């Protein structure tokens, strides 16, 4: 049976043990920087109010990394915690996939810097860039390597220092984002819980809705590009909002369809933590109850690729997800990109 046929199994439990092979999440970990920036702090920086931010987004605070704390540091902390929980030693890791839009630098890959920081010297390491969808893209890529018998232990990380690309004088964007990292260890464990299916999607026709125009080959760094603010994140909030609701709903339906699951069978839904109104709109369309939906964006804001990874770790640590529960992850981000995954914990 081909790998693509895996996606059409009727029984999710049958799928996760395929010819003695399964892709289990054996450990998750997360890390957020110590500094808390509240809405009240932002009121002193830009023309905004706690009332506006809370009612329009649901965000009350976000974490901001220190000036000498980089995406690789956040990622290494989260990875170390995930390895500890999985009982995996650095030398056991075959592959590191790091999802980020805020790498330490354009190259080398931040995954390689993390490799050095955690001592996973045997691993291959690379970055992927799918904005807020990056962690699910990483899970899907990691799953392919596990199921194809190429690797046994894959470390997937979502990590961001968004504070480094946010324009702290632009109230339209600076209130939305935060820093943090989350990580998962994927392993072949036929007797254990597993990643049942994941889907990914993209629409490059809407690439301009969310971008950082400066710093690439199209617009290399120059005094003019800096003066024009091209090295800051830009977003058409309203259009992004509409596209996010539609794409997240479709992605969630797709993975539920593949697993022949009804939304009522899902114990915990972990949506990308960008805006409470987006989360509520997607949940309503899916017919989910508020009790099913995990939310932590009030404390962290939008941490892009780290968002669902941090939330997954917190949901497990907080006892919201226990062994055997079905979990739905659903994401959306720049690109445009989107994705969803079903996990049997
Ligand atoms: N404080 C006070 N007023 C503000 C603020 C603020 N922080 N920000 C914007 N406003 C003002 C605007 O200037 C506008 O004023 P105007 O009517 O006088 O022009 C007014 O509030 C309304 O602005 P809208 O854009 O209509 O506000 P909206 O309700 O759409 O909310 C928001 C804006 C929160 C950005 C929303 O559109 C959103 O969440 N969009 C999606 C973002 C997202 O999901 N991103 C995910 C991907 S991120 C990634 O991939 C990196």
JSON list of N, CA, C and O in Angstrom, two decimals, residues 207-265:
[
{"chain": "A", "resi": 207, "resn": "UNK", "atom": "N", "xyz": [-0.25, 36.12, -1.31]},
{"chain": "A", "resi": 207, "resn": "UNK", "atom": "CA", "xyz": [1.01, 36.28, -0.59]},
{"chain": "A", "resi": 207, "resn": "UNK", "atom": "C", "xyz": [1.15, 37.69, 0.00]},
{"chain": "A", "resi": 207, "resn": "UNK", "atom": "O", "xyz": [1.82, 37.88, 1.02]},
{"chain": "A", "resi": 208, "resn": "UNK", "atom": "N", "xyz": [0.53, 38.68, -0.66]},
{"chain": "A", "resi": 208, "resn": "UNK", "atom": "CA", "xyz": [0.72, 40.06, -0.20]},
{"chain": "A", "resi": 208, "resn": "UNK", "atom": "C", "xyz": [-0.07, 40.41, 1.06]},
{"chain": "A", "resi": 208, "resn": "UNK", "atom": "O", "xyz": [0.16, 41.46, 1.66]},
{"chain": "A", "resi": 209, "resn": "UNK", "atom": "N", "xyz": [-1.00, 39.56, 1.47]},
{"chain": "A", "resi": 209, "resn": "UNK", "atom": "CA", "xyz": [-1.82, 39.89, 2.65]},
{"chain": "A", "resi": 209, "resn": "UNK", "atom": "C", "xyz": [-0.99, 40.01, 3.92]},
{"chain": "A", "resi": 209, "resn": "UNK", "atom": "O", "xyz": [-1.31, 40.78, 4.82]},
{"chain": "A", "resi": 210, "resn": "UNK", "atom": "N", "xyz": [0.05, 39.20, 4.00]},
{"chain": "A", "resi": 210, "resn": "UNK", "atom": "CA", "xyz": [0.91, 39.18, 5.19]},
{"chain": "A", "resi": 210, "resn": "UNK", "atom": "C", "xyz": [2.34, 38.99, 4.72]},
{"chain": "A", "resi": 210, "resn": "UNK", "atom": "O", "xyz": [2.64, 37.97, 4.09]},
{"chain": "A", "resi": 211, "resn": "UNK", "atom": "N", "xyz": [3.20, 39.94, 5.03]},
{"chain": "A", "resi": 211, "resn": "UNK", "atom": "CA", "xyz": [4.57, 39.78, 4.54]},
{"chain": "A", "resi": 211, "resn": "UNK", "atom": "C", "xyz": [5.54, 40.67, 5.30]},
{"chain": "A", "resi": 211, "resn": "UNK", "atom": "O", "xyz": [5.13, 41.58, 6.03]},
{"chain": "A", "resi": 212, "resn": "UNK", "atom": "N", "xyz": [6.83, 40.39, 5.10]},
{"chain": "A", "resi": 212, "resn": "UNK", "atom": "CA", "xyz": [7.89, 41.31, 5.51]},
{"chain": "A", "resi": 212, "resn": "UNK", "atom": "C", "xyz": [8.69, 41.56, 4.24]},
{"chain": "A", "resi": 212, "resn": "UNK", "atom": "O", "xyz": [9.50, 40.72, 3.84]},
{"chain": "A", "resi": 213, "resn": "UNK", "atom": "N", "xyz": [8.46, 42.70, 3.56]},
{"chain": "A", "resi": 213, "resn": "UNK", "atom": "CA", "xyz": [8.99, 42.87, 2.21]},
{"chain": "A", "resi": 213, "resn": "UNK", "atom": "C", "xyz": [10.51, 42.99, 2.13]},
{"chain": "A", "resi": 213, "resn": "UNK", "atom": "O", "xyz": [11.10, 42.65, 1.10]},
{"chain": "A", "resi": 214, "resn": "UNK", "atom": "N", "xyz": [11.15, 43.48, 3.18]},
{"chain": "A", "resi": 214, "resn": "UNK", "atom": "CA", "xyz": [12.59, 43.77, 3.10]},
{"chain": "A", "resi": 214, "resn": "UNK", "atom": "C", "xyz": [13.45, 42.62, 3.57]},
{"chain": "A", "resi": 214, "resn": "UNK", "atom": "O", "xyz": [13.02, 41.74, 4.32]},
{"chain": "A", "resi": 215, "resn": "UNK", "atom": "N", "xyz": [14.72, 42.63, 3.10]},
{"chain": "A", "resi": 215, "resn": "UNK", "atom": "CA", "xyz": [15.71, 41.69, 3.62]},
{"chain": "A", "resi": 215, "resn": "UNK", "atom": "C", "xyz": [15.96, 40.48, 2.75]},
{"chain": "A", "resi": 215, "resn": "UNK", "atom": "O", "xyz": [16.90, 39.72, 2.98]},
{"chain": "A", "resi": 216, "resn": "UNK", "atom": "N", "xyz": [15.12, 40.29, 1.71]},
{"chain": "A", "resi": 216, "resn": "UNK", "atom": "CA", "xyz": [15.31, 39.15, 0.80]},
{"chain": "A", "resi": 216, "resn": "UNK", "atom": "C", "xyz": [15.96, 39.61, -0.48]},
{"chain": "A", "resi": 216, "resn": "UNK", "atom": "O", "xyz": [16.44, 40.75, -0.59]},
{"chain": "A", "resi": 217, "resn": "UNK", "atom": "N", "xyz": [15.96, 38.74, -1.51]},
{"chain": "A", "resi": 217, "resn": "UNK", "atom": "CA", "xyz": [16.63, 39.08, -2.77]},
{"chain": "A", "resi": 217, "resn": "UNK", "atom": "C", "xyz": [15.87, 40.16, -3.54]},
{"chain": "A", "resi": 217, "resn": "UNK", "atom": "O", "xyz": [16.45, 40.88, -4.34]},
{"chain": "A", "resi": 218, "resn": "UNK", "atom": "N", "xyz": [14.57, 40.30, -3.27]},
{"chain": "A", "resi": 218, "resn": "UNK", "atom": "CA", "xyz": [13.79, 41.32, -3.97]},
{"chain": "A", "resi": 218, "resn": "UNK", "atom": "C", "xyz": [14.10, 42.72, -3.45]},
{"chain": "A", "resi": 218, "resn": "UNK", "atom": "O", "xyz": [14.09, 43.70, -4.18]},
{"chain": "A", "resi": 219, "resn": "UNK", "atom": "N", "xyz": [14.38, 42.78, -2.17]},
{"chain": "A", "resi": 219, "resn": "UNK", "atom": "CA", "xyz": [14.64, 44.08, -1.55]},
{"chain": "A", "resi": 219, "resn": "UNK", "atom": "C", "xyz": [15.69, 43.92, -0.45]},
{"chain": "A", "resi": 219, "resn": "UNK", "atom": "O", "xyz": [15.36, 43.86, 0.74]},
{"chain": "A", "resi": 220, "resn": "UNK", "atom": "N", "xyz": [16.97, 43.80, -0.85]},
{"chain": "A", "resi": 220, "resn": "UNK", "atom": "CA", "xyz": [18.01, 43.60, 0.16]},
{"chain": "A", "resi": 220, "resn": "UNK", "atom": "C", "xyz": [18.07, 44.79, 1.13]},
{"chain": "A", "resi": 220, "resn": "UNK", "atom": "O", "xyz": [17.64, 45.90, 0.79]},
{"chain": "A", "resi": 221, "resn": "UNK", "atom": "N", "xyz": [18.62, 44.56, 2.29]},
{"chain": "A", "resi": 221, "resn": "UNK", "atom": "CA", "xyz": [18.71, 45.62, 3.30]},
{"chain": "A", "resi": 221, "resn": "UNK", "atom": "C", "xyz": [19.53, 46.79, 2.78]},
{"chain": "A", "resi": 221, "resn": "UNK", "atom": "O", "xyz": [20.60, 46.60, 2.19]},
{"chain": "A", "resi": 222, "resn": "UNK", "atom": "N", "xyz": [19.00, 47.99, 2.96]},
{"chain": "A", "resi": 222, "resn": "UNK", "atom": "CA", "xyz": [19.72, 49.22, 2.58]},
{"chain": "A", "resi": 222, "resn": "UNK", "atom": "C", "xyz": [19.22, 50.31, 3.51]},
{"chain": "A", "resi": 222, "resn": "UNK", "atom": "O", "xyz": [18.21, 50.12, 4.21]},
{"chain": "A", "resi": 223, "resn": "UNK", "atom": "N", "xyz": [19.88, 51.44, 3.49]},
{"chain": "A", "resi": 223, "resn": "UNK", "atom": "CA", "xyz": [19.40, 52.54, 4.35]},
{"chain": "A", "resi": 223, "resn": "UNK", "atom": "C", "xyz": [17.98, 52.93, 3.95]},
{"chain": "A", "resi": 223, "resn": "UNK", "atom": "O", "xyz": [17.14, 53.22, 4.79]},
{"chain": "A", "resi": 224, "resn": "UNK", "atom": "N", "xyz": [17.69, 52.84, 2.60]},
{"chain": "A", "resi": 224, "resn": "UNK", "atom": "CA", "xyz": [16.35, 53.20, 2.12]},
{"chain": "A", "resi": 224, "resn": "UNK", "atom": "C", "xyz": [15.30, 52.18, 2.61]},
{"chain": "A", "resi": 224, "resn": "UNK", "atom": "O", "xyz": [14.21, 52.56, 3.02]},
{"chain": "A", "resi": 225, "resn": "UNK", "atom": "N", "xyz": [15.66, 50.89, 2.56]},
{"chain": "A", "resi": 225, "resn": "UNK", "atom": "CA", "xyz": [14.67, 49.87, 2.95]},
{"chain": "A", "resi": 225, "resn": "UNK", "atom": "C", "xyz": [14.37, 49.97, 4.45]},
{"chain": "A", "resi": 225, "resn": "UNK", "atom": "O", "xyz": [13.23, 49.79, 4.87]},
{"chain": "A", "resi": 226, "resn": "UNK", "atom": "N", "xyz": [15.40, 50.29, 5.21]},
{"chain": "A", "resi": 226, "resn": "UNK", "atom": "CA", "xyz": [15.18, 50.46, 6.66]},
{"chain": "A", "resi": 226, "resn": "UNK", "atom": "C", "xyz": [14.31, 51.69, 6.91]},
{"chain": "A", "resi": 226, "resn": "UNK", "atom": "O", "xyz": [13.34, 51.64, 7.67]},
{"chain": "A", "resi": 227, "resn": "UNK", "atom": "N", "xyz": [14.66, 52.80, 6.24]},
{"chain": "A", "resi": 227, "resn": "UNK", "atom": "CA", "xyz": [13.89, 54.04, 6.43]},
{"chain": "A", "resi": 227, "resn": "UNK", "atom": "C", "xyz": [12.42, 53.85, 6.03]},
{"chain": "A", "resi": 227, "resn": "UNK", "atom": "O", "xyz": [11.53, 54.45, 6.65]},
{"chain": "A", "resi": 228, "resn": "UNK", "atom": "N", "xyz": [12.17, 53.01, 5.02]},
{"chain": "A", "resi": 228, "resn": "UNK", "atom": "CA", "xyz": [10.79, 52.78, 4.56]},
{"chain": "A", "resi": 228, "resn": "UNK", "atom": "C", "xyz": [10.06, 51.75, 5.42]},
{"chain": "A", "resi": 228, "resn": "UNK", "atom": "O", "xyz": [8.90, 51.42, 5.15]},
{"chain": "A", "resi": 229, "resn": "UNK", "atom": "N", "xyz": [10.73, 51.20, 6.42]},
{"chain": "A", "resi": 229, "resn": "UNK", "atom": "CA", "xyz": [10.07, 50.25, 7.33]},
{"chain": "A", "resi": 229, "resn": "UNK", "atom": "C", "xyz": [9.79, 48.90, 6.68]},
{"chain": "A", "resi": 229, "resn": "UNK", "atom": "O", "xyz": [8.87, 48.17, 7.09]},
{"chain": "A", "resi": 230, "resn": "UNK", "atom": "N", "xyz": [10.59, 48.54, 5.67]},
{"chain": "A", "resi": 230, "resn": "UNK", "atom": "CA", "xyz": [10.32, 47.29, 4.95]},
{"chain": "A", "resi": 230, "resn": "UNK", "atom": "C", "xyz": [10.76, 46.04, 5.69]},
{"chain": "A", "resi": 230, "resn": "UNK", "atom": "O", "xyz": [10.48, 44.92, 5.24]},
{"chain": "A", "resi": 231, "resn": "UNK", "atom": "N", "xyz": [11.46, 46.22, 6.81]},
{"chain": "A", "resi": 231, "resn": "UNK", "atom": "CA", "xyz": [11.90, 45.04, 7.58]},
{"chain": "A", "resi": 231, "resn": "UNK", "atom": "C", "xyz": [10.96, 44.72, 8.74]},
{"chain": "A", "resi": 231, "resn": "UNK", "atom": "O", "xyz": [11.31, 43.97, 9.64]},
{"chain": "A", "resi": 232, "resn": "UNK", "atom": "N", "xyz": [9.78, 45.33, 8.67]},
{"chain": "A", "resi": 232, "resn": "UNK", "atom": "CA", "xyz": [8.74, 45.02, 9.66]},
{"chain": "A", "resi": 232, "resn": "UNK", "atom": "C", "xyz": [7.65, 44.18, 9.01]},
{"chain": "A", "resi": 232, "resn": "UNK", "atom": "O", "xyz": [7.41, 44.27, 7.81]},
{"chain": "A", "resi": 233, "resn": "UNK", "atom": "N", "xyz": [6.98, 43.41, 9.86]},
{"chain": "A", "resi": 233, "resn": "UNK", "atom": "CA", "xyz": [5.82, 42.62, 9.43]},
{"chain": "A", "resi": 233, "resn": "UNK", "atom": "C", "xyz": [4.68, 43.54, 9.00]},
{"chain": "A", "resi": 233, "resn": "UNK", "atom": "O", "xyz": [4.41, 44.55, 9.66]},
{"chain": "A", "resi": 234, "resn": "UNK", "atom": "N", "xyz": [4.02, 43.21, 7.88]},
{"chain": "A", "resi": 234, "resn": "UNK", "atom": "CA", "xyz": [2.87, 43.98, 7.39]},
{"chain": "A", "resi": 234, "resn": "UNK", "atom": "C", "xyz": [1.67, 43.05, 7.22]},
{"chain": "A", "resi": 234, "resn": "UNK", "atom": "O", "xyz": [1.85, 41.90, 6.83]},
{"chain": "A", "resi": 235, "resn": "UNK", "atom": "N", "xyz": [0.50, 43.58, 7.44]},
{"chain": "A", "resi": 235, "resn": "UNK", "atom": "CA", "xyz": [-0.67, 42.70, 7.35]},
{"chain": "A", "resi": 235, "resn": "UNK", "atom": "C", "xyz": [-1.92, 43.47, 6.97]},
{"chain": "A", "resi": 235, "resn": "UNK", "atom": "O", "xyz": [-2.16, 44.57, 7.45]},
{"chain": "A", "resi": 236, "resn": "UNK", "atom": "N", "xyz": [-2.71, 42.87, 6.06]},
{"chain": "A", "resi": 236, "resn": "UNK", "atom": "CA", "xyz": [-4.07, 43.35, 5.80]},
{"chain": "A", "resi": 236, "resn": "UNK", "atom": "C", "xyz": [-4.98, 42.55, 6.73]},
{"chain": "A", "resi": 236, "resn": "UNK", "atom": "O", "xyz": [-5.38, 41.43, 6.41]},
{"chain": "A", "resi": 237, "resn": "UNK", "atom": "N", "xyz": [-5.26, 43.12, 7.89]},
{"chain": "A", "resi": 237, "resn": "UNK", "atom": "CA", "xyz": [-5.94, 42.39, 8.95]},
{"chain": "A", "resi": 237, "resn": "UNK", "atom": "C", "xyz": [-7.30, 41.85, 8.57]},
{"chain": "A", "resi": 237, "resn": "UNK", "atom": "O", "xyz": [-7.62, 40.68, 8.80]},
{"chain": "A", "resi": 238, "resn": "UNK", "atom": "N", "xyz": [-8.11, 42.70, 7.92]},
{"chain": "A", "resi": 238, "resn": "UNK", "atom": "CA", "xyz": [-9.49, 42.29, 7.61]},
{"chain": "A", "resi": 238, "resn": "UNK", "atom": "C", "xyz": [-9.53, 41.12, 6.63]},
{"chain": "A", "resi": 238, "resn": "UNK", "atom": "O", "xyz": [-10.25, 40.15, 6.83]},
{"chain": "A", "resi": 239, "resn": "UNK", "atom": "N", "xyz": [-8.75, 41.22, 5.54]},
{"chain": "A", "resi": 239, "resn": "UNK", "atom": "CA", "xyz": [-8.72, 40.14, 4.54]},
{"chain": "A", "resi": 239, "resn": "UNK", "atom": "C", "xyz": [-8.15, 38.87, 5.14]},
{"chain": "A", "resi": 239, "resn": "UNK", "atom": "O", "xyz": [-8.61, 37.76, 4.87]},
{"chain": "A", "resi": 240, "resn": "UNK", "atom": "N", "xyz": [-7.10, 39.04, 5.96]},
{"chain": "A", "resi": 240, "resn": "UNK", "atom": "CA", "xyz": [-6.48, 37.88, 6.59]},
{"chain": "A", "resi": 240, "resn": "UNK", "atom": "C", "xyz": [-7.50, 37.16, 7.46]},
{"chain": "A", "resi": 240, "resn": "UNK", "atom": "O", "xyz": [-7.60, 35.94, 7.46]},
{"chain": "A", "resi": 241, "resn": "UNK", "atom": "N", "xyz": [-8.26, 37.94, 8.20]},
{"chain": "A", "resi": 241, "resn": "UNK", "atom": "CA", "xyz": [-9.29, 37.40, 9.09]},
{"chain": "A", "resi": 241, "resn": "UNK", "atom": "C", "xyz": [-10.26, 36.52, 8.31]},
{"chain": "A", "resi": 241, "resn": "UNK", "atom": "O", "xyz": [-10.50, 35.36, 8.67]},
{"chain": "A", "resi": 242, "resn": "UNK", "atom": "N", "xyz": [-10.79, 37.06, 7.20]},
{"chain": "A", "resi": 242, "resn": "UNK", "atom": "CA", "xyz": [-11.79, 36.32, 6.42]},
{"chain": "A", "resi": 242, "resn": "UNK", "atom": "C", "xyz": [-11.21, 35.01, 5.89]},
{"chain": "A", "resi": 242, "resn": "UNK", "atom": "O", "xyz": [-11.82, 33.95, 5.96]},
{"chain": "A", "resi": 243, "resn": "UNK", "atom": "N", "xyz": [-10.01, 35.12, 5.33]},
{"chain": "A", "resi": 243, "resn": "UNK", "atom": "CA", "xyz": [-9.36, 33.93, 4.76]},
{"chain": "A", "resi": 243, "resn": "UNK", "atom": "C", "xyz": [-9.04, 32.90, 5.84]},
{"chain": "A", "resi": 243, "resn": "UNK", "atom": "O", "xyz": [-9.12, 31.70, 5.60]},
{"chain": "A", "resi": 244, "resn": "UNK", "atom": "N", "xyz": [-8.67, 33.38, 7.03]},
{"chain": "A", "resi": 244, "resn": "UNK", "atom": "CA", "xyz": [-8.30, 32.47, 8.11]},
{"chain": "A", "resi": 244, "resn": "UNK", "atom": "C", "xyz": [-9.50, 31.60, 8.51]},
{"chain": "A", "resi": 244, "resn": "UNK", "atom": "O", "xyz": [-9.38, 30.38, 8.64]},
{"chain": "A", "resi": 245, "resn": "UNK", "atom": "N", "xyz": [-10.66, 32.23, 8.67]},
{"chain": "A", "resi": 245, "resn": "UNK", "atom": "CA", "xyz": [-11.85, 31.47, 9.10]},
{"chain": "A", "resi": 245, "resn": "UNK", "atom": "C", "xyz": [-12.19, 30.39, 8.08]},
{"chain": "A", "resi": 245, "resn": "UNK", "atom": "O", "xyz": [-12.39, 29.22, 8.43]},
{"chain": "A", "resi": 246, "resn": "UNK", "atom": "N", "xyz": [-12.21, 30.78, 6.81]},
{"chain": "A", "resi": 246, "resn": "UNK", "atom": "CA", "xyz": [-12.56, 29.82, 5.74]},
{"chain": "A", "resi": 246, "resn": "UNK", "atom": "C", "xyz": [-11.55, 28.68, 5.66]},
{"chain": "A", "resi": 246, "resn": "UNK", "atom": "O", "xyz": [-11.92, 27.49, 5.64]},
{"chain": "A", "resi": 247, "resn": "UNK", "atom": "N", "xyz": [-10.26, 29.03, 5.63]},
{"chain": "A", "resi": 247, "resn": "UNK", "atom": "CA", "xyz": [-9.21, 28.01, 5.43]},
{"chain": "A", "resi": 247, "resn": "UNK", "atom": "C", "xyz": [-9.11, 27.07, 6.63]},
{"chain": "A", "resi": 247, "resn": "UNK", "atom": "O", "xyz": [-8.94, 25.85, 6.46]},
{"chain": "A", "resi": 248, "resn": "UNK", "atom": "N", "xyz": [-9.24, 27.61, 7.84]},
{"chain": "A", "resi": 248, "resn": "UNK", "atom": "CA", "xyz": [-9.14, 26.74, 9.03]},
{"chain": "A", "resi": 248, "resn": "UNK", "atom": "C", "xyz": [-10.33, 25.79, 9.08]},
{"chain": "A", "resi": 248, "resn": "UNK", "atom": "O", "xyz": [-10.19, 24.61, 9.41]},
{"chain": "A", "resi": 249, "resn": "UNK", "atom": "N", "xyz": [-11.50, 26.30, 8.76]},
{"chain": "A", "resi": 249, "resn": "UNK", "atom": "CA", "xyz": [-12.69, 25.45, 8.75]},
{"chain": "A", "resi": 249, "resn": "UNK", "atom": "C", "xyz": [-12.52, 24.31, 7.75]},
{"chain": "A", "resi": 249, "resn": "UNK", "atom": "O", "xyz": [-12.73, 23.13, 8.06]},
{"chain": "A", "resi": 250, "resn": "UNK", "atom": "N", "xyz": [-12.09, 24.65, 6.52]},
{"chain": "A", "resi": 250, "resn": "UNK", "atom": "CA", "xyz": [-11.92, 23.63, 5.47]},
{"chain": "A", "resi": 250, "resn": "UNK", "atom": "C", "xyz": [-10.86, 22.60, 5.87]},
{"chain": "A", "resi": 250, "resn": "UNK", "atom": "O", "xyz": [-11.04, 21.40, 5.66]},
{"chain": "A", "resi": 251, "resn": "UNK", "atom": "N", "xyz": [-9.74, 23.06, 6.44]},
{"chain": "A", "resi": 251, "resn": "UNK", "atom": "CA", "xyz": [-8.65, 22.13, 6.81]},
{"chain": "A", "resi": 251, "resn": "UNK", "atom": "C", "xyz": [-9.11, 21.18, 7.91]},
{"chain": "A", "resi": 251, "resn": "UNK", "atom": "O", "xyz": [-8.84, 19.97, 7.86]},
{"chain": "A", "resi": 252, "resn": "UNK", "atom": "N", "xyz": [-9.84, 21.72, 8.88]},
{"chain": "A", "resi": 252, "resn": "UNK", "atom": "CA", "xyz": [-10.34, 20.87, 9.98]},
{"chain": "A", "resi": 252, "resn": "UNK", "atom": "C", "xyz": [-11.30, 19.82, 9.43]},
{"chain": "A", "resi": 252, "resn": "UNK", "atom": "O", "xyz": [-11.22, 18.64, 9.78]},
{"chain": "A", "resi": 253, "resn": "UNK", "atom": "N", "xyz": [-12.21, 20.25, 8.55]},
{"chain": "A", "resi": 253, "resn": "UNK", "atom": "CA", "xyz": [-13.17, 19.30, 7.97]},
{"chain": "A", "resi": 253, "resn": "UNK", "atom": "C", "xyz": [-12.44, 18.21, 7.19]},
{"chain": "A", "resi": 253, "resn": "UNK", "atom": "O", "xyz": [-12.84, 17.04, 7.21]},
{"chain": "A", "resi": 254, "resn": "UNK", "atom": "N", "xyz": [-11.37, 18.60, 6.49]},
{"chain": "A", "resi": 254, "resn": "UNK", "atom": "CA", "xyz": [-10.64, 17.64, 5.66]},
{"chain": "A", "resi": 254, "resn": "UNK", "atom": "C", "xyz": [-10.02, 16.52, 6.51]},
{"chain": "A", "resi": 254, "resn": "UNK", "atom": "O", "xyz": [-10.15, 15.34, 6.19]},
{"chain": "A", "resi": 255, "resn": "UNK", "atom": "N", "xyz": [-9.35, 16.88, 7.62]},
{"chain": "A", "resi": 255, "resn": "UNK", "atom": "CA", "xyz": [-8.72, 15.81, 8.42]},
{"chain": "A", "resi": 255, "resn": "UNK", "atom": "C", "xyz": [-9.77, 14.99, 9.17]},
{"chain": "A", "resi": 255, "resn": "UNK", "atom": "O", "xyz": [-9.59, 13.79, 9.35]},
{"chain": "A", "resi": 256, "resn": "UNK", "atom": "N", "xyz": [-10.88, 15.61, 9.56]},
{"chain": "A", "resi": 256, "resn": "UNK", "atom": "CA", "xyz": [-11.95, 14.84, 10.20]},
{"chain": "A", "resi": 256, "resn": "UNK", "atom": "C", "xyz": [-12.54, 13.85, 9.20]},
{"chain": "A", "resi": 256, "resn": "UNK", "atom": "O", "xyz": [-12.81, 12.70, 9.52]},
{"chain": "A", "resi": 257, "resn": "UNK", "atom": "N", "xyz": [-12.71, 14.32, 7.96]},
{"chain": "A", "resi": 257, "resn": "UNK", "atom": "CA", "xyz": [-13.25, 13.44, 6.90]},
{"chain": "A", "resi": 257, "resn": "UNK", "atom": "C", "xyz": [-12.31, 12.25, 6.67]},
{"chain": "A", "resi": 257, "resn": "UNK", "atom": "O", "xyz": [-12.75, 11.10, 6.61]},
{"chain": "A", "resi": 258, "resn": "UNK", "atom": "N", "xyz": [-11.02, 12.52, 6.58]},
{"chain": "A", "resi": 258, "resn": "UNK", "atom": "CA", "xyz": [-10.06, 11.45, 6.33]},
{"chain": "A", "resi": 258, "resn": "UNK", "atom": "C", "xyz": [-10.11, 10.37, 7.42]},
{"chain": "A", "resi": 258, "resn": "UNK", "atom": "O", "xyz": [-9.93, 9.20, 7.15]},
{"chain": "A", "resi": 259, "resn": "UNK", "atom": "N", "xyz": [-10.32, 10.82, 8.65]},
{"chain": "A", "resi": 259, "resn": "UNK", "atom": "CA", "xyz": [-10.34, 9.87, 9.78]},
{"chain": "A", "resi": 259, "resn": "UNK", "atom": "C", "xyz": [-11.74, 9.37, 10.08]},
{"chain": "A", "resi": 259, "resn": "UNK", "atom": "O", "xyz": [-11.94, 8.60, 11.04]},
{"chain": "A", "resi": 260, "resn": "UNK", "atom": "N", "xyz": [-12.72, 9.84, 9.28]},
{"chain": "A", "resi": 260, "resn": "UNK", "atom": "CA", "xyz": [-14.13, 9.50, 9.52]},
{"chain": "A", "resi": 260, "resn": "UNK", "atom": "C", "xyz": [-14.53, 9.78, 10.97]},
{"chain": "A", "resi": 260, "resn": "UNK", "atom": "O", "xyz": [-15.09, 8.94, 11.66]},
{"chain": "A", "resi": 261, "resn": "UNK", "atom": "N", "xyz": [-14.17, 10.97, 11.40]},
{"chain": "A", "resi": 261, "resn": "UNK", "atom": "CA", "xyz": [-14.49, 11.38, 12.76]},
{"chain": "A", "resi": 261, "resn": "UNK", "atom": "C", "xyz": [-15.51, 12.52, 12.73]},
{"chain": "A", "resi": 261, "resn": "UNK", "atom": "O", "xyz": [-15.50, 13.36, 11.81]},
{"chain": "A", "resi": 262, "resn": "UNK", "atom": "N", "xyz": [-16.34, 12.54, 13.75]},
{"chain": "A", "resi": 262, "resn": "UNK", "atom": "CA", "xyz": [-17.27, 13.64, 13.94]},
{"chain": "A", "resi": 262, "resn": "UNK", "atom": "C", "xyz": [-16.64, 14.59, 14.96]},
{"chain": "A", "resi": 262, "resn": "UNK", "atom": "O", "xyz": [-15.89, 14.15, 15.82]},
{"chain": "A", "resi": 263, "resn": "UNK", "atom": "N", "xyz": [-16.97, 15.86, 14.87]},
{"chain": "A", "resi": 263, "resn": "UNK", "atom": "CA", "xyz": [-16.37, 16.84, 15.77]},
{"chain": "A", "resi": 263, "resn": "UNK", "atom": "C", "xyz": [-16.63, 16.49, 17.25]},
{"chain": "A", "resi": 263, "resn": "UNK", "atom": "O", "xyz": [-15.83, 16.79, 18.13]},
{"chain": "A", "resi": 264, "resn": "UNK", "atom": "N", "xyz": [-17.77, 15.83, 17.51]},
{"chain": "A", "resi": 264, "resn": "UNK", "atom": "CA", "xyz": [-18.09, 15.48, 18.90]},
{"chain": "A", "resi": 264, "resn": "UNK", "atom": "C", "xyz": [-17.12, 14.44, 19.48]},
{"chain": "A", "resi": 264, "resn": "UNK", "atom": "O", "xyz": [-17.01, 14.29, 20.69]},
{"chain": "A", "resi": 265, "resn": "UNK", "atom": "N", "xyz": [-16.41, 13.72, 18.59]},
{"chain": "A", "resi": 265, "resn": "UNK", "atom": "CA", "xyz": [-15.45, 12.71, 19.07]},
{"chain": "A", "resi": 265, "resn": "UNK", "atom": "C", "xyz": [-14.10, 13.33, 19.45]},
{"chain": "A", "resi": 265, "resn": "UNK", "atom": "O", "xyz": [-13.25, 12.66, 20.03]}
]
